[in-house]
XYZ file of C-alpha atoms in Angstrom:
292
model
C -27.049 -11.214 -0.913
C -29.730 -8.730 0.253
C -27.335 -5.848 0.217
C -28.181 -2.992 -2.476
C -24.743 -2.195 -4.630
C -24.010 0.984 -5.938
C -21.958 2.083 -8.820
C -20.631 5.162 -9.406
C -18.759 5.656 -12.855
C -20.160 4.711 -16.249
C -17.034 4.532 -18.511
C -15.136 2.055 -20.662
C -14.669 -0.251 -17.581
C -17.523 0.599 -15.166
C -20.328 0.223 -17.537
C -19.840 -3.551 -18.255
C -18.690 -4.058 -14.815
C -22.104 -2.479 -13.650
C -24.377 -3.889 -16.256
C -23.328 -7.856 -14.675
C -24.486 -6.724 -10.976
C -28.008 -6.398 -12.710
C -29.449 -9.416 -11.988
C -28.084 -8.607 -8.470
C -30.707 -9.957 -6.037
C -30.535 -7.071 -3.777
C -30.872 -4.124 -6.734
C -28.878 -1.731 -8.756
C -28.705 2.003 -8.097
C -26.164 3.667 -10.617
C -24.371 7.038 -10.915
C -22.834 9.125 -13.299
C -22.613 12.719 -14.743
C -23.986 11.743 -18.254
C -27.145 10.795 -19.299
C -26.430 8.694 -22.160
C -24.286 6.929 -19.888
C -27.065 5.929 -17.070
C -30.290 5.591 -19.474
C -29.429 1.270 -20.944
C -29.279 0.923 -17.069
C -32.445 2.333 -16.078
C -33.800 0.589 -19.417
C -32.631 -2.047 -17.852
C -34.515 -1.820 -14.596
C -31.771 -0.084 -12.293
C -32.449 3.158 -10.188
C -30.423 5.901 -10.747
C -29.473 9.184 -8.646
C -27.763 12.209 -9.375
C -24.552 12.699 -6.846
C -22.466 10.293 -4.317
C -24.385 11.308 -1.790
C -27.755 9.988 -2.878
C -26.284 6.688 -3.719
C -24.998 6.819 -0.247
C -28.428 6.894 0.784
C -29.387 3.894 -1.389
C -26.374 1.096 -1.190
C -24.553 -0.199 1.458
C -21.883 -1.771 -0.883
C -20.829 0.883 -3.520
C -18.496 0.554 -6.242
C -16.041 3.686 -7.566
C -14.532 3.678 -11.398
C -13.572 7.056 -11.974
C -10.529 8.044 -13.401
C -7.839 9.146 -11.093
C -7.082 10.238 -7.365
C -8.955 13.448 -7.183
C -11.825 12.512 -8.518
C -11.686 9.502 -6.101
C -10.891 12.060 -3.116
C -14.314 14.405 -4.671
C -16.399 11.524 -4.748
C -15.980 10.128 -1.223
C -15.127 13.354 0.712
C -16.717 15.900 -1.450
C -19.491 18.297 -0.615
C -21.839 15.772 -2.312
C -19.406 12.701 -1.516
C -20.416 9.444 -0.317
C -19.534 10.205 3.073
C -22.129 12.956 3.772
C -24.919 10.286 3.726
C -22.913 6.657 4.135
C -24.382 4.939 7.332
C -21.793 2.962 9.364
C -20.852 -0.671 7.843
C -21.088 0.715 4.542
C -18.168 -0.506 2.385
C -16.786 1.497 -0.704
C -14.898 -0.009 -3.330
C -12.427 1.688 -5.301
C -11.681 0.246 -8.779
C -9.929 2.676 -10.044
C -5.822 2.772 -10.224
C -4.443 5.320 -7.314
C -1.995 5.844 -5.506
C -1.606 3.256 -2.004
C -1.263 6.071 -0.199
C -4.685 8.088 -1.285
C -6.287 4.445 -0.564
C -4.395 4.281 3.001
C -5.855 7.900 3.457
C -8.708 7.363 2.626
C -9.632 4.195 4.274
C -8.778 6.485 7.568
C -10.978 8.814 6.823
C -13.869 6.595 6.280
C -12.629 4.431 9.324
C -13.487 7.861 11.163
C -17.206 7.644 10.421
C -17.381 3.833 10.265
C -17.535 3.216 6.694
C -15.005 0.563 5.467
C -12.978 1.147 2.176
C -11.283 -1.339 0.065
C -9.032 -0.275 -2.472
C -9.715 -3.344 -5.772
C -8.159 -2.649 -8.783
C -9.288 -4.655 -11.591
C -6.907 -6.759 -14.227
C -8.613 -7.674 -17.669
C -9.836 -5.084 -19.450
C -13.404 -4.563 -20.801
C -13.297 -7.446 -22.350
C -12.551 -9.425 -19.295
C -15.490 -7.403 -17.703
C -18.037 -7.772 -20.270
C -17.121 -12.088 -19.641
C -17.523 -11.612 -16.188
C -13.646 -12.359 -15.920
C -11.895 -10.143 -14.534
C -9.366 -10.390 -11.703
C -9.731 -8.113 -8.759
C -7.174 -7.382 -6.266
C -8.059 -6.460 -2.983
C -7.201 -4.418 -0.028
C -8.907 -4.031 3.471
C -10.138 -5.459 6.244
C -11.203 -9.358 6.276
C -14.685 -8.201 6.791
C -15.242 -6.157 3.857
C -13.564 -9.004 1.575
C -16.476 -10.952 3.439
C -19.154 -8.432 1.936
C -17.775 -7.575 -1.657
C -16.535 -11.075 -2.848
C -20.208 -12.056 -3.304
C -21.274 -9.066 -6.113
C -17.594 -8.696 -7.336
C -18.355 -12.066 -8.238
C -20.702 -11.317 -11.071
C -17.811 -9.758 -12.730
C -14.829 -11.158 -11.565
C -13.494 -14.491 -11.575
C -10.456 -14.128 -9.565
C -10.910 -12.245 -6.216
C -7.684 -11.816 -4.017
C -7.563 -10.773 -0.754
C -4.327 -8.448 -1.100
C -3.958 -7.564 2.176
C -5.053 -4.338 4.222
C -5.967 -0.989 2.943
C -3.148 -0.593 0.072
C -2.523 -4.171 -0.981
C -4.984 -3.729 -3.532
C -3.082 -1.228 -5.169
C 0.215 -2.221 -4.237
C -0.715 -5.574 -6.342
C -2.299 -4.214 -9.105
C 0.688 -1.841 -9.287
C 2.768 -4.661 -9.467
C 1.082 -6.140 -12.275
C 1.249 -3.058 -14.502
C 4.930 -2.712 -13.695
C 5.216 -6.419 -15.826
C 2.554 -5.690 -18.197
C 3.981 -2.075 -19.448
C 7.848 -3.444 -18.815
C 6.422 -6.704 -21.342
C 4.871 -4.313 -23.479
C 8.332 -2.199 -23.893
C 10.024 -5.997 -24.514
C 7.565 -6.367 -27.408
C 9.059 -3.458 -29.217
C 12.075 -4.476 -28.996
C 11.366 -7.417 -30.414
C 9.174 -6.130 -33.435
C 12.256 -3.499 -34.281
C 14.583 -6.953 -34.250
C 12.082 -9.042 -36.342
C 11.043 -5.805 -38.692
C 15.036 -5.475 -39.376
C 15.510 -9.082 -39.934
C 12.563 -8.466 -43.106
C 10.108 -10.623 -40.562
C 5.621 -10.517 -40.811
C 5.121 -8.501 -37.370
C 1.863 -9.674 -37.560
C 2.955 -12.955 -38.089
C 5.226 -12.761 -34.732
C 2.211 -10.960 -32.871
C 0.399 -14.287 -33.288
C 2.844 -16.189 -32.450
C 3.749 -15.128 -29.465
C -0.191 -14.814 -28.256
C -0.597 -18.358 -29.364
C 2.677 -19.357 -27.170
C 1.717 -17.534 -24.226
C -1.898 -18.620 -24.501
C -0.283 -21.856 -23.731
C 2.814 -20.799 -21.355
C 0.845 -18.493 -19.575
C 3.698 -15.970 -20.623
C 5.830 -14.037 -17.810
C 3.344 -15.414 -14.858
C 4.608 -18.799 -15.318
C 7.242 -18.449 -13.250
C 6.056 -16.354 -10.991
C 5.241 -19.662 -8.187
C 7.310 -18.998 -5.342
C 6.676 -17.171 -2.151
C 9.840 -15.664 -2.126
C 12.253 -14.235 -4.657
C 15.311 -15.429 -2.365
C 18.217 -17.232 -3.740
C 17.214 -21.212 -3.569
C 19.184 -23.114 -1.805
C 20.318 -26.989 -2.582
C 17.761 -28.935 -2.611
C 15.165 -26.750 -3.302
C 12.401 -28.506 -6.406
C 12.577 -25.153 -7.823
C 16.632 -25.477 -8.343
C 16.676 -27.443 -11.275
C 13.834 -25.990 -12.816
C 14.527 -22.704 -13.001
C 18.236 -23.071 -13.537
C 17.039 -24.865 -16.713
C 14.821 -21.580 -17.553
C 18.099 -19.450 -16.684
C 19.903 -21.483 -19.288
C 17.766 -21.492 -21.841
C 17.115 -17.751 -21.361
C 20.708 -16.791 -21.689
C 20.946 -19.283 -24.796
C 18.485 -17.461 -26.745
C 18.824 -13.572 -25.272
C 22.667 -14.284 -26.530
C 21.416 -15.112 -30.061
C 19.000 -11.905 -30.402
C 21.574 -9.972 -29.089
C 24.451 -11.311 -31.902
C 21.294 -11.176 -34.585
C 20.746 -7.701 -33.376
C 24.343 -6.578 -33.643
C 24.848 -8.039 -36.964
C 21.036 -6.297 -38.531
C 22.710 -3.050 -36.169
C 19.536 -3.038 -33.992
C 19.954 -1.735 -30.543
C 18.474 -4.281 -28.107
C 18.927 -2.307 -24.173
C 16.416 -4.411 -22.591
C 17.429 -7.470 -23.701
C 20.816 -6.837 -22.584
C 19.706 -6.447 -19.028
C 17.864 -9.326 -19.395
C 20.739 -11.668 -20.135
C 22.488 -9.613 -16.874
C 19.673 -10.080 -14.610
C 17.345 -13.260 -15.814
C 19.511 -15.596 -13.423
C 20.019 -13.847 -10.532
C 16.220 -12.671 -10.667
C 15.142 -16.310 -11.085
C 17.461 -16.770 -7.523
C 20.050 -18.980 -9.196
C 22.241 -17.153 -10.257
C 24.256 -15.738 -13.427
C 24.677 -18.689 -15.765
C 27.913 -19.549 -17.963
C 26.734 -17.451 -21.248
C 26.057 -14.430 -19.248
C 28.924 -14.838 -16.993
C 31.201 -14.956 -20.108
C 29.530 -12.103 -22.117
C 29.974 -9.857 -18.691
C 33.864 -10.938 -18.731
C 34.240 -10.369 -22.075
């Protein structure tokens, strides 16, 4: 709890992410290229310095939102980088989205001089930061969880340990691939509804309301495995019942859209793939549209 945090990157996400670690007990020391951005800290009572390097001097647990790889790369190996100051046992957080691989790099190269990097990518949006709920997914060593689960606490209210250097990322990454793949979904669905003379706005609230309750596509995500199931299995009944019901209804947009002369791609791959993706596979409807 004594350890000083640093926080480098001021934007839409890092500002209320830093602005809960200021009641930190240990202190705040904050970085970023623009003023505006660093004065309601230092209002506030944080320090502020000018580069990565002088935070490096300052915090022993440092946190990174910046926007993409290179300026990830510049900020920990750059002329004025975090690692031209960072003693050993200093542990550097990246937030931001990058590629595994930069993190697996980069955890190497501060291996090399004894500073630990975790890759944590962060799932909620500003909103979820500015509640102190965000979820963050980490990668690294079981050490460095140790030290960062403590301050990404004030802003976070999930914390996973991912994995080593790479999980983080290669969860979060996972996560997108259903929010952006959902997202896609959604448009299908708005050009069905707008074609069947529907309120959009009306279906927007539904389905937030619905999945508000659900908990939308994570509620089936509760296995360990995405094997077939075998007899037996408590899941066999279960999701063979979500199979069927799935095919029931993707059949019915997909006559609906055929009959309003909407094309609906995703939801045909849906009613292809739902069973077999569930591990039970294809169900009667979808085996009899595939024959047909």
């Amino acid at each position: 709890m004594s350890a000083r945090i640093g926080f480098l990157g001021l934007g839409n996400m890092g500002a209320p992410m830093a602005k809960r670690l200021l009641e930190w007990p240990g202190g705040l020391t904050v970085c970023d290229t623009r003023p505006e951005a660093v004065e309601p800290f230092l209002a506030a009572g944080a320090d502020s310095v000018a580069s990565a390097a002088e935070l490096a001097r300052q915090a022993t647990v440092i946190s990174i939102t910046v926007v993409n790889d290179a300026q990830v790369r510049e900020v920990i190996t750059g002329p004025e980088g975090l690692l031209r100051t960072a003693a050993p046992g200093t542990v550097v957080a990246v937030h931001s989205t990058i590629s595994d691989r930069t993190a697996e790099e980069l955890g190497a190269v501060c291996g090399d001089r004894g500073v630990e990097l975790v890759d944590a990518p962060i799932s909620g949006g500003a909103p979820g930061a500015n509640r102190g709920a965000l979820a963050v997914m980490v990668g690294g060593s079981a050490a460095a969880f140790e030290q960062v689960r403590e301050p990404f606490g004030c802003f976070a209210d999930l914390i996973v340990h991912a994995g080593p250097v790479g999980a983080g990322t290669r969860m979060k990454l996972a996560r997108n691939l259903l929010h952006f793949v959902s997202f896609t979904a959604a448009t299908e669905a708005q050009r069905l509804a707008e074609a069947a003379g529907l309120d959009l706005t009306a279906l927007g609230k539904v389905v937030r309301h619905s999945d508000a309750v659900t908990g939308g596509p994570g509620a089936i995500m509760l296995r360990d495995t995405t094997a077939p199931i075998q007899d037996g299995d408590f899941w066999l009944p279960i999701l063979r019942h979500v199979r069927d019901l799935g095919e029931k209804d993707l059949g019915l947009a997909l006559e609906l859209g055929e009959r309003l002369g909407v094309a609906l791609p995703l939801a045909g791959l849906a009613i292809d793939r739902l069973g077999p993706g569930l591990g039970v596979g294809t169900g009667t409807l979808a085996s009899e549209r595939q024959s047909s």
